Structure formats: C-alpha cells, structure tokens
Short mmCIF file of C-alpha atoms in Angstrom, two decimals:
data_model
loop_
_atom_site.label_atom_id
_atom_site.label_comp_id
_atom_site.label_asym_id
_atom_site.label_seq_id
_atom_site.Cartn_x
_atom_site.Cartn_y
_atom_site.Cartn_z
CA MET C 176 11.76 19.51 1.44
CA ILE C 177 8.02 18.99 1.70
CA ASP C 178 6.21 15.69 1.19
CA ALA C 179 3.05 16.78 -0.62
CA HIS C 180 1.10 13.57 -0.03
CA ALA C 181 1.40 11.02 2.77
CA HIS C 182 -0.68 8.78 5.02
CA ILE C 183 1.30 8.73 8.27
CA GLU C 184 -1.78 7.52 10.17
CA MET C 185 -1.40 4.16 8.40
CA PHE C 186 1.61 3.43 10.61
CA LYS C 187 -0.93 3.20 13.45
CA LYS C 188 0.90 3.05 16.82
CA ASP C 189 4.17 4.04 15.14
CA ALA C 190 2.65 7.16 13.57
CA PRO C 191 3.91 9.57 16.27
CA LYS C 192 7.44 8.24 15.89
CA ILE C 193 7.28 8.60 12.08
CA ALA C 194 5.91 12.13 12.42
CA GLU C 195 8.72 13.20 14.75
CA GLU C 196 11.43 11.63 12.59
CA SER C 197 9.91 13.39 9.58
CA ARG C 198 10.03 16.69 11.45
CA LYS C 199 13.81 16.32 11.81
CA ARG C 200 14.28 15.90 8.05
CA LEU C 201 11.52 17.90 6.31
CA ARG C 202 9.91 21.35 6.41
CA ALA C 203 6.39 19.93 6.33
CA VAL C 204 4.17 17.00 5.34
CA VAL C 205 0.71 17.27 3.79
CA ASP C 206 -1.21 14.26 5.05
CA SER C 207 -4.33 13.25 3.15
CA ILE C 208 -6.49 11.89 5.94
CA THR C 209 -8.87 9.74 3.94
CA GLU C 210 -11.79 7.50 4.81
CA TYR C 211 -10.74 4.03 3.71
CA ARG C 212 -11.57 0.60 5.09
CA LYS C 213 -10.50 0.59 8.76
CA PHE C 214 -8.92 4.04 8.59
CA HIS C 215 -11.72 6.31 9.75
CA VAL C 216 -11.02 10.02 9.34
CA TRP C 217 -11.99 10.87 12.93
CA LYS C 218 -9.53 8.33 14.37
CA SER C 219 -6.73 9.38 12.01
CA TRP C 220 -7.36 13.03 12.87
CA GLU C 221 -6.92 12.46 16.60
CA LEU C 222 -3.77 10.41 16.00
CA LEU C 223 -2.10 13.14 13.94
CA LYS C 224 -3.52 16.22 15.68
CA PRO C 225 -0.56 16.63 18.10
CA HIS C 226 1.68 17.12 15.06
CA PHE C 227 -0.44 19.71 13.23
CA GLY C 228 1.65 22.74 12.34
CA PHE C 229 4.25 20.42 10.83
CA ILE C 230 1.66 18.04 9.39
CA PHE C 231 -0.97 19.87 7.34
CA PRO C 232 -4.16 17.81 7.03
CA THR C 233 -6.64 17.31 4.25
CA LEU C 234 -9.83 15.27 4.61
CA GLY C 235 -11.36 13.03 1.98
CA TYR C 236 -13.08 9.83 0.92
CA ALA C 237 -11.08 7.24 -1.02
CA PRO C 238 -12.54 6.05 -4.34
CA ASN C 239 -11.96 2.44 -3.35
CA GLU C 240 -14.24 3.05 -0.39
CA ALA C 241 -16.68 5.00 -2.53
CA ARG C 242 -17.27 2.04 -4.84
CA ARG C 243 -19.17 0.37 -1.98
CA GLY C 244 -21.77 3.14 -2.08
CA ASN C 245 -22.15 3.52 1.69
CA TRP C 246 -23.99 6.84 1.91
CA GLU C 247 -24.40 6.58 5.68
CA LYS C 248 -20.62 6.67 5.98
CA VAL C 249 -20.46 9.48 3.41
CA GLY C 250 -22.74 11.51 5.66
CA LYS C 251 -20.49 10.96 8.69
CA VAL C 252 -17.37 12.00 6.78
CA GLU C 253 -19.16 15.00 5.31
CA ALA C 254 -20.17 16.15 8.78
CA PHE C 255 -16.61 15.70 10.04
CA ILE C 256 -15.23 17.77 7.15
CA HIS C 257 -17.69 20.57 7.84
CA LYS C 258 -16.66 20.53 11.51
CA HIS C 259 -12.98 20.91 10.61
CA ALA C 260 -13.26 22.92 7.37
CA ASP C 261 -11.22 25.80 8.81
CA GLU C 262 -8.39 23.47 9.84
CA ILE C 263 -7.76 21.62 6.59
CA VAL C 264 -5.75 22.81 3.58
CA ALA C 265 -7.75 20.91 0.94
CA LEU C 266 -10.50 18.37 0.44
CA GLY C 267 -9.22 14.94 -0.54
CA GLU C 268 -8.19 12.60 -1.54
CA ILE C 269 -11.25 12.00 -3.66
CA GLY C 270 -11.64 10.75 -7.22
CA LEU C 271 -12.18 7.73 -9.42
CA ASP C 272 -10.28 4.46 -9.64
CA PHE C 273 -11.57 2.24 -12.42
CA HIS C 274 -8.65 -0.16 -12.01
CA TYR C 275 -10.38 -1.58 -8.94
CA ALA C 276 -13.98 -0.56 -9.64
CA LYS C 277 -14.82 -3.07 -12.36
CA THR C 278 -18.60 -3.22 -12.42
CA ASP C 279 -21.03 -0.56 -13.63
CA ALA C 280 -22.54 -0.41 -10.15
CA GLU C 281 -19.18 0.22 -8.46
CA ARG C 282 -18.28 2.92 -10.97
CA LYS C 283 -21.66 4.57 -10.55
CA ASN C 284 -21.11 4.67 -6.78
CA GLN C 285 -17.65 6.17 -7.26
CA ARG C 286 -18.90 8.84 -9.65
CA GLU C 287 -21.78 9.91 -7.43
CA ILE C 288 -19.66 10.13 -4.28
CA PHE C 289 -16.78 11.85 -6.08
CA LEU C 290 -19.12 14.51 -7.48
CA HIS C 291 -20.75 14.91 -4.07
CA PHE C 292 -17.44 15.76 -2.44
CA LEU C 293 -16.35 17.87 -5.40
CA ASP C 294 -19.48 20.00 -4.93
CA MET C 295 -18.62 20.22 -1.25
CA ALA C 296 -15.14 21.55 -2.08
CA VAL C 297 -16.74 24.23 -4.23
CA ASP C 298 -19.08 25.23 -1.41
CA LEU C 299 -16.20 25.39 1.09
CA GLY C 300 -13.85 27.18 -1.29
CA LEU C 301 -11.18 24.51 -0.96
CA PRO C 302 -8.79 22.99 -3.52
CA VAL C 303 -8.96 19.23 -4.03
CA VAL C 304 -6.49 16.35 -3.84
CA LEU C 305 -7.34 13.81 -6.52
CA HIS C 306 -6.86 10.09 -6.93
CA ALA C 307 -7.42 9.27 -10.60
CA ARG C 308 -6.55 5.86 -12.03
CA ASP C 309 -7.77 4.59 -15.38
CA ALA C 310 -10.21 7.52 -15.25
CA GLU C 311 -7.90 10.52 -15.52
CA ARG C 312 -9.77 12.26 -18.33
CA GLU C 313 -13.14 11.95 -16.59
CA VAL C 314 -11.73 13.31 -13.33
CA PHE C 315 -10.05 16.21 -15.14
CA GLU C 316 -13.27 17.16 -16.95
CA ALA C 317 -15.23 17.06 -13.70
CA VAL C 318 -12.71 19.35 -12.00
CA GLN C 319 -12.77 21.76 -14.93
CA LYS C 320 -16.54 21.88 -14.86
CA ALA C 321 -16.55 22.49 -11.11
CA GLY C 322 -13.96 25.26 -11.43
CA VAL C 323 -11.75 24.10 -8.55
CA ARG C 324 -7.96 24.01 -8.43
CA ALA C 325 -6.67 20.46 -8.20
CA TYR C 326 -3.67 18.38 -7.23
CA PHE C 327 -3.49 15.14 -9.23
CA HIS C 328 -1.60 12.98 -6.78
CA SER C 329 0.63 10.13 -7.99
CA TYR C 330 -0.43 10.75 -11.56
CA SER C 331 0.40 7.95 -14.02
CA GLY C 332 -2.03 8.71 -16.83
CA PRO C 333 -1.47 9.84 -20.42
CA ARG C 334 1.34 12.29 -21.13
CA ASP C 335 -0.78 14.60 -23.29
CA LEU C 336 -3.43 14.86 -20.59
CA ALA C 337 -0.75 15.66 -17.99
CA LEU C 338 0.33 18.63 -20.10
CA GLU C 339 -3.29 19.73 -20.47
CA ILE C 340 -3.78 19.47 -16.70
CA ALA C 341 -0.68 21.59 -16.10
CA GLU C 342 -1.70 24.17 -18.70
CA SER C 343 -5.06 24.48 -16.91
CA GLY C 344 -3.29 25.60 -13.73
CA HIS C 345 -3.38 22.38 -11.71
CA ILE C 346 -0.43 20.59 -10.11
CA ILE C 347 0.74 16.99 -10.51
CA GLY C 348 2.45 14.78 -7.95
CA ILE C 349 5.60 12.88 -8.91
CA ASN C 350 6.02 10.07 -6.43
CA THR C 351 8.86 7.93 -5.15
CA GLY C 352 7.81 5.13 -7.50
CA ILE C 353 9.42 7.10 -10.31
CA ASP C 354 11.93 4.37 -11.13
CA PHE C 355 9.45 1.49 -11.41
CA ILE C 356 6.45 3.29 -12.95
CA PRO C 357 7.46 4.34 -16.49
CA ALA C 358 4.55 6.77 -16.85
CA VAL C 359 5.64 8.70 -13.75
CA ARG C 360 9.15 9.03 -15.11
CA GLU C 361 7.92 10.18 -18.53
CA ILE C 362 5.62 12.79 -16.98
CA ALA C 363 8.42 14.10 -14.76
CA GLU C 364 10.51 14.61 -17.89
CA VAL C 365 7.91 16.59 -19.86
CA LEU C 366 6.17 18.69 -17.21
CA PRO C 367 7.50 22.13 -16.28
CA LEU C 368 8.85 22.28 -12.74
CA GLU C 369 6.24 24.93 -11.93
CA SER C 370 3.54 22.25 -12.25
CA ILE C 371 5.25 19.56 -10.17
CA VAL C 372 5.17 18.63 -6.51
CA VAL C 373 6.97 15.63 -5.04
CA GLU C 374 5.36 13.06 -2.80
CA THR C 375 5.84 9.66 -1.19
CA ASP C 376 2.26 8.40 -0.78
CA THR C 377 3.66 6.91 2.43
CA PRO C 378 3.49 4.04 3.36
CA TYR C 379 3.08 3.03 -0.30
CA MET C 380 5.35 3.53 -3.32
CA SER C 381 8.67 2.92 -1.58
CA PRO C 382 11.68 3.36 -3.86
CA TYR C 383 13.35 0.56 -1.90
CA LYS C 384 12.04 -2.91 -2.67
CA GLY C 385 10.46 -4.77 0.21
CA GLU C 386 10.34 -1.73 2.50
CA LYS C 387 7.59 0.59 3.64
CA ASN C 388 7.82 4.14 2.38
CA TYR C 389 8.52 7.10 4.68
CA PRO C 390 7.96 10.84 4.18
CA TRP C 391 11.68 11.63 4.16
CA ASN C 392 12.09 9.40 1.09
CA VAL C 393 10.66 12.36 -0.84
CA GLU C 394 14.34 13.28 -1.24
CA TYR C 395 14.59 10.34 -3.65
CA ALA C 396 11.91 11.85 -5.90
CA VAL C 397 13.57 15.27 -5.83
CA LYS C 398 16.89 13.71 -6.80
CA ARG C 399 15.43 11.72 -9.67
CA VAL C 400 13.44 14.66 -11.04
CA ALA C 401 16.61 16.75 -10.96
CA GLU C 402 18.56 14.07 -12.83
CA LEU C 403 15.85 13.64 -15.47
CA LYS C 404 15.66 17.37 -16.08
CA GLY C 405 19.38 18.07 -15.87
CA ALA C 406 18.65 20.50 -13.06
CA ASP C 407 20.29 21.13 -9.68
CA PHE C 408 18.84 19.28 -6.71
CA GLU C 409 18.49 22.60 -4.87
CA GLU C 410 16.48 24.14 -7.71
CA VAL C 411 14.01 21.24 -7.83
CA GLU C 412 13.73 21.27 -4.05
CA LYS C 413 13.06 25.02 -3.99
CA VAL C 414 10.50 25.10 -6.82
CA THR C 415 8.54 22.02 -5.68
CA GLU C 416 8.43 23.38 -2.12
CA ARG C 417 7.08 26.68 -3.37
CA ASN C 418 4.46 24.87 -5.46
CA VAL C 419 3.18 23.00 -2.40
CA ILE C 420 3.14 26.13 -0.23
CA ASP C 421 1.29 28.13 -2.87
CA PHE C 422 -1.26 25.44 -3.75
CA PHE C 423 -2.26 24.61 -0.16
CA GLY C 424 -1.61 28.06 1.30
CA LEU C 425 0.67 26.56 3.93
CA LYS C 426 1.65 28.82 6.80
CA LEU C 427 5.12 27.59 7.72
#
C-alpha cells in the first residue's frame, strides 16, 4: 500500500519513529511538505530527509497560510522549491480554502499566491497537489487553464465536479475520513478506480475517534473503498498503488 498524502513532519520529534514504523507496513509515503504556521518547509525537509527513498516529498504553500498574504515568506519558499526542484515529485499542496478564508482580502491573497505557485509548477514541469475546500470549481478551472496534471487531495466537493475532474485526467484522494464525511464516501462510490488514490492526511482525518492518524491507516481507506465498490481488497490496493506511482513517477 502507498499513502498518497501525509504530513509526517507534524509529529515533530516522533517523526522518525513514525517514518520507520510506516516503512514496515507500506511500500511508500508521499509527504506533502507544506509551509504552514510553525511548520517551515526547510525544517520539515531536514527532518524527513533521512527517510527519502521511502518517503517521496512534495513542496508547497498551504492556502490557510496564503490567506495572510506574506509575500516575503512566499519568496523564501519559492527559492527553496527551486533549490530542490529535482528532488520533489510534485508541487503542493497549494490551492484555495474558502471555508477559513472569509474576507475578500483573505481570498484575494489566497488566489494570488495559489496562481503564483501554479505558474511555478508549469515552469518546472511538475504536477500539483491541491487543497480545495469550498472553492473546488475555481481550483479546477485554474488547473485546466494552466494545463497541469493535478491531484485533488481529500476531495469532498460536488459529485458532478469530481466526475469532471476524473474525466479530465486528474486523480482524486479518498481519505481515511470516509466513514464520517458523507461526500468522501459518495465520491468513492461513483469514481472509477483508475481515478482514485488513497490517503490518510496524517496526522489528521483519523478513522478512529480521539486518535491521531498514521500513514498505515491507509489500509482502512482501501478496505472501505473495496466494500463500497464490491471489489476485492487486493484489486483496490493494486490499482490505487499504480495510480500513485504513475502520477508522481515514483521510482520504487
């Protein structure tokens, strides 16, 4: 199994232990190293670097950080991405989150920074990992205009748009919150397996109430997708693994 989206660095001092335990249970983890609050990409990078080869890194700028409009920080992250462009498998996560960005000013900041990094992905020839909440259509249209291949992580938007996203050649992440987020469950039911990857969004979205999430809990999402589709666990595991490998170009 492969966890297509995690944030192991958010375990801080326990991150190495979580990475090694994950290595025992999974083929790989794609970790979206993202600038957010106290989690600076350069610190997260150094923390996870000893585990690269099992952990495959992306680099991005979270929309909830982008709403602050700190262009000095944007410049630092941009420079760091350029420095490590040959070592990452995608740019992200980036996107829009209008659930938390309430004011026009915050949304303007998010849009400008999202488009800035989207242009950067085009220039670098990288796919993107997207965070889209209450702004799924706008994010999709921006990606289509840019002409980049995208991974809509932890998607919980409209069903019809999910099908349109899949038909346009992008992939969608079904996370371990599948049992308590009705939209995730509905999307897992209607999407073809060829458009699905499974993810934990570790340490968030735990399927077990009151607990942190861990990359190996991705097994829970595989199991639930298989049950919803009336498919074998092994088939869902195989297809979703292949989707991750193909999208990111993972060299396992």
